[in-house]
XYZ file of N, CA and C in Angstrom:
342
model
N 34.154 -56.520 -31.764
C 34.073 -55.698 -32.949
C 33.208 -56.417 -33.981
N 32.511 -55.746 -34.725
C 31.824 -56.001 -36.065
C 31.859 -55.049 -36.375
N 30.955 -55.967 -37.870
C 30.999 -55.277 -39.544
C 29.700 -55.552 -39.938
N 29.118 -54.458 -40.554
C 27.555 -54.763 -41.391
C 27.830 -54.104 -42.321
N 27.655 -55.476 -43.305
C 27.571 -55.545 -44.747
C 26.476 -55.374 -45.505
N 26.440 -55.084 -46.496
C 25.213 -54.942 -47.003
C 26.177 -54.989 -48.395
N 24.976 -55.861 -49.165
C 25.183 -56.179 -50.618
C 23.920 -56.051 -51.566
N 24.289 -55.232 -52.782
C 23.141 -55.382 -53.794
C 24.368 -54.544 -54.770
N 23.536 -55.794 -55.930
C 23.811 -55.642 -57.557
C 23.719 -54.019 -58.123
N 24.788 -53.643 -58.834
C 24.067 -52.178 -59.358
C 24.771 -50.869 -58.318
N 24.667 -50.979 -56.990
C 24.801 -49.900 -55.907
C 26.506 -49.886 -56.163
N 26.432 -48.380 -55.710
C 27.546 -47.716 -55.888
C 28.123 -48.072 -54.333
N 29.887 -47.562 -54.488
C 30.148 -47.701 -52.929
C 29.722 -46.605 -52.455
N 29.249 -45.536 -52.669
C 28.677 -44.700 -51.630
C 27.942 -44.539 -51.262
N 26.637 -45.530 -51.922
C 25.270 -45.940 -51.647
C 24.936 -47.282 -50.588
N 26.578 -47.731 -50.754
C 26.132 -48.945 -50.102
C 26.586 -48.520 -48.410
N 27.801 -47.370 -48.167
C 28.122 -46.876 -46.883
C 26.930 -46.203 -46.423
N 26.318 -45.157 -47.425
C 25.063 -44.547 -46.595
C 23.977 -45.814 -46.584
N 23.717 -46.560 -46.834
C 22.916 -47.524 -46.575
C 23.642 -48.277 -45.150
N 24.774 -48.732 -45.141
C 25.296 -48.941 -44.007
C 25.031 -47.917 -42.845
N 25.221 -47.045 -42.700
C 24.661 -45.715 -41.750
C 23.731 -45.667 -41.740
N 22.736 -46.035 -42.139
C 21.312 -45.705 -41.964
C 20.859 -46.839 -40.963
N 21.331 -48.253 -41.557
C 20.670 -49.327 -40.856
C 21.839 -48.882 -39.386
N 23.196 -48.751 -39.401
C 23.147 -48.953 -37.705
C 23.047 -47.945 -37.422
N 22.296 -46.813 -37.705
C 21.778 -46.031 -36.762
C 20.216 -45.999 -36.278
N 19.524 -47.295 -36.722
C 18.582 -47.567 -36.067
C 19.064 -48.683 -34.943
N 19.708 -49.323 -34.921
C 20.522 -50.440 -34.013
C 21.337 -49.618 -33.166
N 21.804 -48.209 -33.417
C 22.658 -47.195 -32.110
C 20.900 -46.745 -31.680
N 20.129 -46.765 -32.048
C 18.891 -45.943 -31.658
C 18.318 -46.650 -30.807
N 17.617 -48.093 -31.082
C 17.271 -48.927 -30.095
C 18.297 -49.428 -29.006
N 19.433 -49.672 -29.594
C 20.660 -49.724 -28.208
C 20.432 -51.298 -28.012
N 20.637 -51.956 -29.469
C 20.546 -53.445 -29.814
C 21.518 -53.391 -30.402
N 22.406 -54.867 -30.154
C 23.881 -54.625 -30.860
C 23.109 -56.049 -32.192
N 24.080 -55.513 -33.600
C 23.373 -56.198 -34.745
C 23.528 -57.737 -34.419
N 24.420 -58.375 -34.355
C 24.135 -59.897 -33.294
C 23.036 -60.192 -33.041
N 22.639 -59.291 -31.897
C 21.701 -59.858 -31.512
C 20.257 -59.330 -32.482
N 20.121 -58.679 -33.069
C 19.425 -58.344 -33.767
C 19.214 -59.440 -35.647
N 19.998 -59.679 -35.667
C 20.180 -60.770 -36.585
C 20.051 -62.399 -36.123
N 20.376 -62.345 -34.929
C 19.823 -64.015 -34.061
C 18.347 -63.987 -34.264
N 17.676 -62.356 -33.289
C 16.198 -62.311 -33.335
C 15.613 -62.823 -34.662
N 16.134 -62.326 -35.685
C 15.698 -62.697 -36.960
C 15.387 -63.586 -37.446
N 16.298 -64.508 -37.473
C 16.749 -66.010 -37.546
C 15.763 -66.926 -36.502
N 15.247 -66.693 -35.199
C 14.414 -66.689 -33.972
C 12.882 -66.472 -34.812
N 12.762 -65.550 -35.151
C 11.731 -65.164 -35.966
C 11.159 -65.925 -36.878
N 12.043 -66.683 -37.799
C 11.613 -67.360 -38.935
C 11.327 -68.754 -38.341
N 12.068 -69.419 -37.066
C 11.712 -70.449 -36.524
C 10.289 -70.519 -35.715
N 10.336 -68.981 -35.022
C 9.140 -68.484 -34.658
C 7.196 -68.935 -35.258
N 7.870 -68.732 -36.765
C 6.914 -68.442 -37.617
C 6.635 -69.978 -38.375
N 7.525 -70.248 -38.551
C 7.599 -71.926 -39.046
C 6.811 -72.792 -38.081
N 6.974 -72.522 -36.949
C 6.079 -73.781 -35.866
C 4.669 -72.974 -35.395
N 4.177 -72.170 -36.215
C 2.892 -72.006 -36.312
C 2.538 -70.164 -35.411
N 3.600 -69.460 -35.069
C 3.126 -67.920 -34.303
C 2.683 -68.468 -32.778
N 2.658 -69.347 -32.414
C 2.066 -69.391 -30.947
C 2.529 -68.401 -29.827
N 1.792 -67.803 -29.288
C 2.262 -66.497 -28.605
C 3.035 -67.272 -27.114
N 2.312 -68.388 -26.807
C 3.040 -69.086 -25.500
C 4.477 -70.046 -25.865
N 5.526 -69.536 -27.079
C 6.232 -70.321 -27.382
C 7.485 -70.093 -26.971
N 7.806 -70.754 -25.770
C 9.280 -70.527 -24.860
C 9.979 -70.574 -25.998
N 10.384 -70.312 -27.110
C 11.294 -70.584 -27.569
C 11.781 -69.131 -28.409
N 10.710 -68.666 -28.491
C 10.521 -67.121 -28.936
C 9.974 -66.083 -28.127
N 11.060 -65.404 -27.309
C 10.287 -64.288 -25.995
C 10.518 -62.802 -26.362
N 10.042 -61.910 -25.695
C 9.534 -60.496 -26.314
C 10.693 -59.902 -26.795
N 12.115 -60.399 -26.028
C 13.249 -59.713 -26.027
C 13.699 -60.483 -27.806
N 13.377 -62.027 -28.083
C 13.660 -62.312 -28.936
C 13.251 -61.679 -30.401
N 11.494 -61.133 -29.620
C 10.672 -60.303 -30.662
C 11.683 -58.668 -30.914
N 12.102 -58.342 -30.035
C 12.609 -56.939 -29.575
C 13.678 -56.646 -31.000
N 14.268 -57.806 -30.852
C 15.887 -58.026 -31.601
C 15.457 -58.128 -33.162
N 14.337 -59.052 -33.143
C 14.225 -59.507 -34.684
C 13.376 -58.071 -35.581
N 12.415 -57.292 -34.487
C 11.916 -55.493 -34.992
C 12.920 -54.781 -35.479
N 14.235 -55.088 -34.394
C 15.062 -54.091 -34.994
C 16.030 -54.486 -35.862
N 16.531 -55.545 -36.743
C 16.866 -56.034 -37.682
C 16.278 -55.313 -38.718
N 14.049 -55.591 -38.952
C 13.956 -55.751 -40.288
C 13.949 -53.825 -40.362
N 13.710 -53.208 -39.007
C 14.124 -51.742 -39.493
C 15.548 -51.289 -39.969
N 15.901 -52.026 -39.546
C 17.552 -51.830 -39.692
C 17.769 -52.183 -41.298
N 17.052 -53.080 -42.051
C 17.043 -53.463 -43.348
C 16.167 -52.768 -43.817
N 15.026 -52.259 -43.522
C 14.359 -50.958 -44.430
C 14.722 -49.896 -43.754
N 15.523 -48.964 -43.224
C 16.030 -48.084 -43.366
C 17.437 -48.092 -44.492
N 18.066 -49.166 -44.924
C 19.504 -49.198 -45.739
C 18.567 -49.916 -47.012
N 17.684 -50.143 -47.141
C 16.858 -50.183 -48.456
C 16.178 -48.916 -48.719
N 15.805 -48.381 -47.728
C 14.993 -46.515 -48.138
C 16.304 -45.860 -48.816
N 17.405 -46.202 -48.074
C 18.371 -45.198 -48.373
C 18.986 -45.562 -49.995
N 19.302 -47.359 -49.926
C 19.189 -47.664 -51.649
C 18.609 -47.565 -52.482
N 17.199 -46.561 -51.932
C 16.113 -46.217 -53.290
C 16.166 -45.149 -53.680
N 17.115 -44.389 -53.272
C 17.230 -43.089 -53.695
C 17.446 -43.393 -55.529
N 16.252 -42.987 -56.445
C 16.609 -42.883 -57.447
C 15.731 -44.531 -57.928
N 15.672 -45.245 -57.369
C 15.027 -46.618 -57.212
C 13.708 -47.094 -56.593
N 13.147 -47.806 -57.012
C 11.668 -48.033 -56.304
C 12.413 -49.062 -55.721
N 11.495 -48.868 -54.372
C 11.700 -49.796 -53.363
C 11.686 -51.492 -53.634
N 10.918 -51.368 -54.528
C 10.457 -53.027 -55.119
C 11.602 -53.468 -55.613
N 12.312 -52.234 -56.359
C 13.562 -52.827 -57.412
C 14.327 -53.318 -56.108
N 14.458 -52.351 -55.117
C 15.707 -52.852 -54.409
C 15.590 -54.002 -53.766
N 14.926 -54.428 -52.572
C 14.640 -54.936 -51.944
C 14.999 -56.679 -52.118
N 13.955 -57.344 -53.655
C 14.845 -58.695 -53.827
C 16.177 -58.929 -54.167
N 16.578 -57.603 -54.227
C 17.902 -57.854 -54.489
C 19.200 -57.654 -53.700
N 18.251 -57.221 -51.911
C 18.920 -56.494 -51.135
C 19.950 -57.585 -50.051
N 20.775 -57.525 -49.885
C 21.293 -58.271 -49.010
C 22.009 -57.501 -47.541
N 21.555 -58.098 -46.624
C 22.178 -57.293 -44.941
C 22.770 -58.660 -44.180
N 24.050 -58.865 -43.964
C 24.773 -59.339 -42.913
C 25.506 -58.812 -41.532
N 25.691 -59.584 -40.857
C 26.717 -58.895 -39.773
C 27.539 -60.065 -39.289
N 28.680 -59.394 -39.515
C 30.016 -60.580 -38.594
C 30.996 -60.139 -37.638
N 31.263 -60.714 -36.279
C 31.769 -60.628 -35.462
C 33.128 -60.587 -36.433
N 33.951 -59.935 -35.707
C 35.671 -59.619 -35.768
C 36.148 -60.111 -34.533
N 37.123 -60.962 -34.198
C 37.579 -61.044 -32.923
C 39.115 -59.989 -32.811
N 39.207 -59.398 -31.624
C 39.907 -58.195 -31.735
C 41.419 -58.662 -32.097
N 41.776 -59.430 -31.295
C 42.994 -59.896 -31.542
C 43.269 -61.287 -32.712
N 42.489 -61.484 -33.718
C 42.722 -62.212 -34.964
C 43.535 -62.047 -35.515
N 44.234 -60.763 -35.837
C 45.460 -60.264 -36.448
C 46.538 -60.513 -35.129
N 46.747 -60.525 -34.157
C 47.977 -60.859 -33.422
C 47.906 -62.043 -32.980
N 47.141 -63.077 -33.604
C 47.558 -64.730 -33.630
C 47.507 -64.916 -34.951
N 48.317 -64.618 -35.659
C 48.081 -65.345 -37.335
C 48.002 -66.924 -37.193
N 47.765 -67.791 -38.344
C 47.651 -68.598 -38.762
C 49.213 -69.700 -38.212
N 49.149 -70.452 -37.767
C 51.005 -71.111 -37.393
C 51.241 -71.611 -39.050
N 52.372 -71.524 -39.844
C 53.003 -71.630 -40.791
C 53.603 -73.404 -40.517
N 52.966 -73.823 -41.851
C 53.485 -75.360 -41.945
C 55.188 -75.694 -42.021
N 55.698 -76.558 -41.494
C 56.892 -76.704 -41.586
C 57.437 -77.473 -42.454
């Protein structure tokens, strides 16, 4: 299970759910789960830091695949936060996460100190 968050200053909660819907329904569209689409990302910037080399085992098409559908996934839930907003406004101020839930976290609580 996961959760994609999205944070910016100003946005209403119902701007920030349809912004949530927008971005994973480009991530239900490509049929990339956000994980991996947020690793690509992260892949990407290391990518780009050691110079773009296209022969760089360390960054492969699938890694390219994941990190495309991230930054659509973040300008589609920024198109949707501009309703009413220029894109410019939103954007430095835009924030997109995703965090794993493990299913059963709630039926191992925490053990209580004695």
């Amino acid at each position: 299970m996961w959760i994609l968050t999205i944070k910016m200053d100003g946005a209403t909660k119902e701007e920030l759910q349809s912004a949530s819907k927008a971005a994973e329904a480009v991530f239900i569209r490509e049929k990339i789960h956000p994980l991996d689409g947020m690793a690509g990302r992260s892949l990407l910037e290391g990518w780009d830091d050691r110079g773009c080399h296209e022969d760089d085992p360390d960054y492969t098409d699938e890694d390219a695949r994941n990190a495309n559908t991230w930054i659509h996934a973040e300008e589609a839930a920024i198109l949707a936060l501009s309703k009413g907003r220029s894109f410019f406004e939103v954007s430095p101020v835009f924030e997109m996460s995703v965090v794993e839930i493990q299913e059963n976290a709630l039926a191992n609580p925490l053990p209580i100190a004695a």
